[in-house]
Amino acid sequence: MNKIISIINQKGGVGKTTTAINLAASFAILEKKTLLVDFDPQANATTGLSNSGLENDFSIYDALSQNKTIKQVISKTDLDFLDFIRSDQNLVGCEIELVSIPNREKQLLRLINKVKKDYDFILIDCPPSLGLLTLNALVVSDSVLIPIQSEFLALEGLKSLSETIRLVKGNFNKNLKILGILITMHSKRLKLARKVENLLKSNFKNKLFKTTINRNIRLAEAPDDGKPAIVYDVDCAGAKNYMDLAIEILNGKK
């Protein structure tokens, strides 16, 4: 299968990292060999998995700077089918360092090519910006998953992100596609949320996942405990939503 998916939205607070962690964990529970890469200098995915049995302190920056090999920075987790590469504050200056490197947009591709055959899925948690790190993620990816909160400002950001993906596809990665748009932090009781959902359905019908991620306290609590929601509380609504999403992706349906 060997699918590489970037999880991206330049707007913060839309459930990007929550989606990365919990979709990766759901694939692992379904016994799909999965690697999650925290490629965001904020390192929120690293915090969200901090109590999940990570076995080393090496980060993706160590591999990009060639201090370590890609295999040396991969950590096992408490889930048998889930591996992880952490981020740290050193990644903040990485974009500046990459500018002077030949083929700077292909540095993550160089690393991932060495391990992609070992995994069914590689998920990349991208920074909430459209800089050189994000470009590296898009160049290596087969597809893009876009989490979006059901509010009007999120719709504006979706337009510019779609244009960025189009440009990357035209100039760097002709095979890149949008896997799907995922509605997160959704509350069907709110009139605004229902209105935005209907707008997304009318404008992006073929790209909108059938699964939505509903607001859920246990899902929000899980990162503070350093675990995916499916480990923190397997019966919570958030864990079930992300399992539904994983199954939808595996079935090839949106």
XYZ file of C-alpha atoms in Angstrom:
254
model
C 0.000 0.000 0.000
C 2.744 2.490 1.007
C 0.671 5.667 1.198
C 2.247 8.931 2.364
C -0.286 11.480 3.622
C 0.422 15.042 4.726
C -2.036 16.456 7.237
C -2.073 20.177 6.613
C -3.869 23.430 7.282
C -2.127 26.785 7.567
C -4.731 27.872 10.115
C -3.976 26.717 13.657
C -6.504 25.244 16.040
C -8.387 23.144 13.500
C -7.513 19.708 14.904
C -4.550 19.051 12.601
C -2.312 17.370 15.183
C -5.254 15.637 16.856
C -6.086 14.162 13.471
C -2.492 13.100 12.811
C -2.157 11.299 16.149
C -5.533 9.613 16.202
C -5.692 8.601 12.550
C -2.211 7.063 12.882
C -3.282 5.207 16.030
C -6.454 3.974 14.324
C -4.486 2.597 11.372
C -2.202 0.861 13.874
C -5.134 -0.699 15.729
C -6.297 -1.993 12.339
C -2.836 -3.603 12.019
C -1.580 -1.313 9.287
C 2.108 -0.620 9.813
C 2.171 3.151 10.336
C 4.806 5.839 10.810
C 3.795 9.249 12.148
C 6.267 12.088 11.530
C 5.997 15.229 13.657
C 7.215 17.827 11.153
C 5.894 20.828 13.077
C 8.412 22.877 15.123
C 5.712 23.324 17.781
C 6.086 19.574 18.437
C 2.487 19.121 19.551
C 2.320 15.574 18.225
C 5.435 14.779 20.244
C 3.712 16.101 23.369
C 0.548 14.206 22.468
C 2.464 10.913 22.364
C 4.856 11.670 25.235
C 3.410 8.928 27.436
C 3.211 6.324 24.681
C 6.470 4.455 25.189
C 8.759 6.508 22.942
C 12.194 4.937 23.132
C 14.604 7.721 22.114
C 15.055 11.495 22.103
C 16.294 11.885 18.528
C 14.182 14.053 16.247
C 13.479 14.597 12.570
C 15.938 17.487 12.739
C 18.739 15.060 13.619
C 17.999 13.174 10.401
C 17.661 16.297 8.242
C 21.008 17.598 9.521
C 22.528 14.140 8.890
C 23.593 13.722 12.514
C 21.528 10.526 12.568
C 20.042 8.208 9.954
C 16.294 8.148 9.455
C 16.114 4.716 11.077
C 17.946 5.987 14.149
C 15.323 8.665 14.823
C 12.329 6.322 14.597
C 10.773 5.374 17.938
C 8.553 2.421 18.674
C 5.371 3.172 20.631
C 3.081 1.193 22.909
C 1.006 0.297 19.841
C 2.635 -2.589 17.992
C 1.956 -1.195 14.517
C 2.746 2.469 15.220
C 6.187 4.074 14.953
C 6.926 7.749 15.497
C 9.501 10.429 14.693
C 9.489 13.294 17.157
C 10.062 17.001 16.542
C 11.854 19.517 18.754
C 12.725 23.212 18.900
C 15.740 22.735 16.602
C 13.324 22.444 13.690
C 12.493 26.157 14.097
C 15.657 27.213 12.270
C 15.576 24.368 9.780
C 13.880 26.378 7.032
C 16.748 28.890 7.089
C 19.312 26.090 6.961
C 17.545 24.394 4.056
C 17.621 27.515 1.861
C 21.293 27.043 0.948
C 21.040 23.286 0.304
C 20.716 21.935 -3.277
C 17.297 20.330 -3.877
C 16.132 21.860 -0.601
C 12.516 20.888 -1.291
C 13.491 17.193 -1.509
C 15.305 16.702 1.806
C 12.399 14.931 3.503
C 11.864 12.873 0.347
C 15.501 11.760 0.587
C 14.877 10.448 4.103
C 11.432 8.931 3.672
C 12.481 7.002 0.545
C 14.791 4.959 2.771
C 11.961 3.634 4.973
C 8.694 3.950 3.052
C 8.750 0.302 1.978
C 8.527 -0.643 5.670
C 5.105 0.971 6.183
C 1.560 0.801 4.896
C 1.001 4.436 5.867
C 3.298 7.358 6.627
C 1.493 10.380 8.084
C 3.184 13.776 8.286
C 1.934 16.386 10.747
C 2.814 19.623 8.912
C 3.484 23.089 10.349
C 0.551 25.560 10.349
C 2.286 27.608 7.643
C 3.128 27.266 3.964
C 6.926 27.506 4.131
C 9.825 25.283 3.126
C 9.064 22.575 5.686
C 5.531 22.215 4.369
C 6.841 22.180 0.789
C 9.135 19.283 1.738
C 6.146 17.404 3.138
C 4.044 18.006 0.026
C 6.847 16.915 -2.300
C 7.153 13.527 -0.584
C 3.410 12.918 -0.194
C 0.953 10.978 -2.314
C -1.945 12.961 -0.934
C -3.110 15.655 1.449
C -5.695 15.437 4.205
C -7.134 18.824 5.201
C -8.812 19.150 8.625
C -11.164 22.115 8.772
C -13.243 23.491 11.596
C -16.833 24.290 10.665
C -16.538 28.079 10.690
C -16.459 30.672 7.890
C -12.861 31.843 8.387
C -11.708 28.288 7.800
C -13.335 28.364 4.364
C -11.191 31.345 3.347
C -8.031 29.500 4.339
C -9.116 26.487 2.329
C -9.019 28.530 -0.897
C -5.389 29.576 -0.456
C -4.365 26.072 0.618
C -5.989 24.590 -2.489
C -4.001 27.036 -4.619
C -0.768 26.051 -2.861
C -1.453 22.378 -3.514
C -2.145 23.177 -7.178
C 1.182 24.998 -7.487
C 3.126 22.185 -5.805
C 1.435 19.668 -8.069
C 2.371 21.706 -11.141
C 5.990 22.364 -10.185
C 7.251 19.655 -7.818
C 4.949 16.649 -7.432
C 2.616 15.879 -10.326
C 1.049 12.945 -8.452
C -0.055 14.970 -5.421
C -3.789 14.922 -4.779
C -6.257 15.948 -2.110
C -7.272 12.795 -0.249
C -10.109 14.584 1.490
C -11.375 17.460 3.592
C -12.230 16.495 7.166
C -14.686 18.481 9.294
C -13.368 18.637 12.865
C -14.633 19.957 16.213
C -18.129 19.740 14.790
C -21.349 20.390 16.681
C -24.508 19.712 14.718
C -26.520 21.595 17.339
C -24.947 24.886 16.239
C -26.646 26.615 13.311
C -23.324 28.038 12.057
C -21.681 24.613 12.045
C -24.540 23.149 10.017
C -24.387 26.063 7.568
C -20.632 25.671 7.002
C -21.041 21.907 6.608
C -23.651 22.481 3.895
C -21.363 24.983 2.133
C -18.526 22.462 2.155
C -20.810 19.779 0.772
C -21.962 22.017 -2.061
C -18.466 23.271 -2.985
C -16.270 20.248 -2.230
C -18.721 17.350 -2.387
C -16.316 14.898 -4.015
C -13.508 15.751 -1.586
C -15.421 15.871 1.701
C -15.122 12.852 3.973
C -18.399 11.319 5.096
C -16.877 10.979 8.562
C -16.922 14.083 10.750
C -15.042 14.554 14.012
C -17.434 15.795 16.665
C -16.516 17.893 19.678
C -15.544 15.521 22.469
C -14.062 16.206 25.908
C -12.145 12.932 26.128
C -10.582 13.563 22.718
C -9.415 16.974 23.949
C -8.052 15.503 27.201
C -5.994 12.718 25.598
C -2.976 14.852 24.488
C -2.492 16.069 28.069
C -2.097 12.422 29.055
C 0.368 11.854 26.213
C -1.717 9.164 24.528
C -3.983 8.752 21.487
C -7.676 8.921 22.308
C -8.147 5.269 21.410
C -5.685 4.355 24.188
C -6.849 7.038 26.627
C -10.534 6.070 26.314
C -11.361 3.514 23.640
C -15.100 4.048 24.047
C -15.135 7.828 23.663
C -16.889 9.382 20.669
C -13.675 10.965 19.372
C -11.839 7.646 19.223
C -14.772 6.103 17.358
C -14.879 9.015 14.888
C -11.216 8.551 13.994
C -11.626 4.807 13.634
C -14.488 5.497 11.218
C -12.195 7.835 9.278
C -9.441 5.210 9.057
C -11.916 2.647 7.756
C -13.306 5.149 5.239
C -9.791 5.803 3.903
C -9.000 2.091 3.730
C -12.222 1.495 1.816
C -11.286 4.249 -0.605
C -14.523 6.143 0.006
C -15.193 9.775 0.894
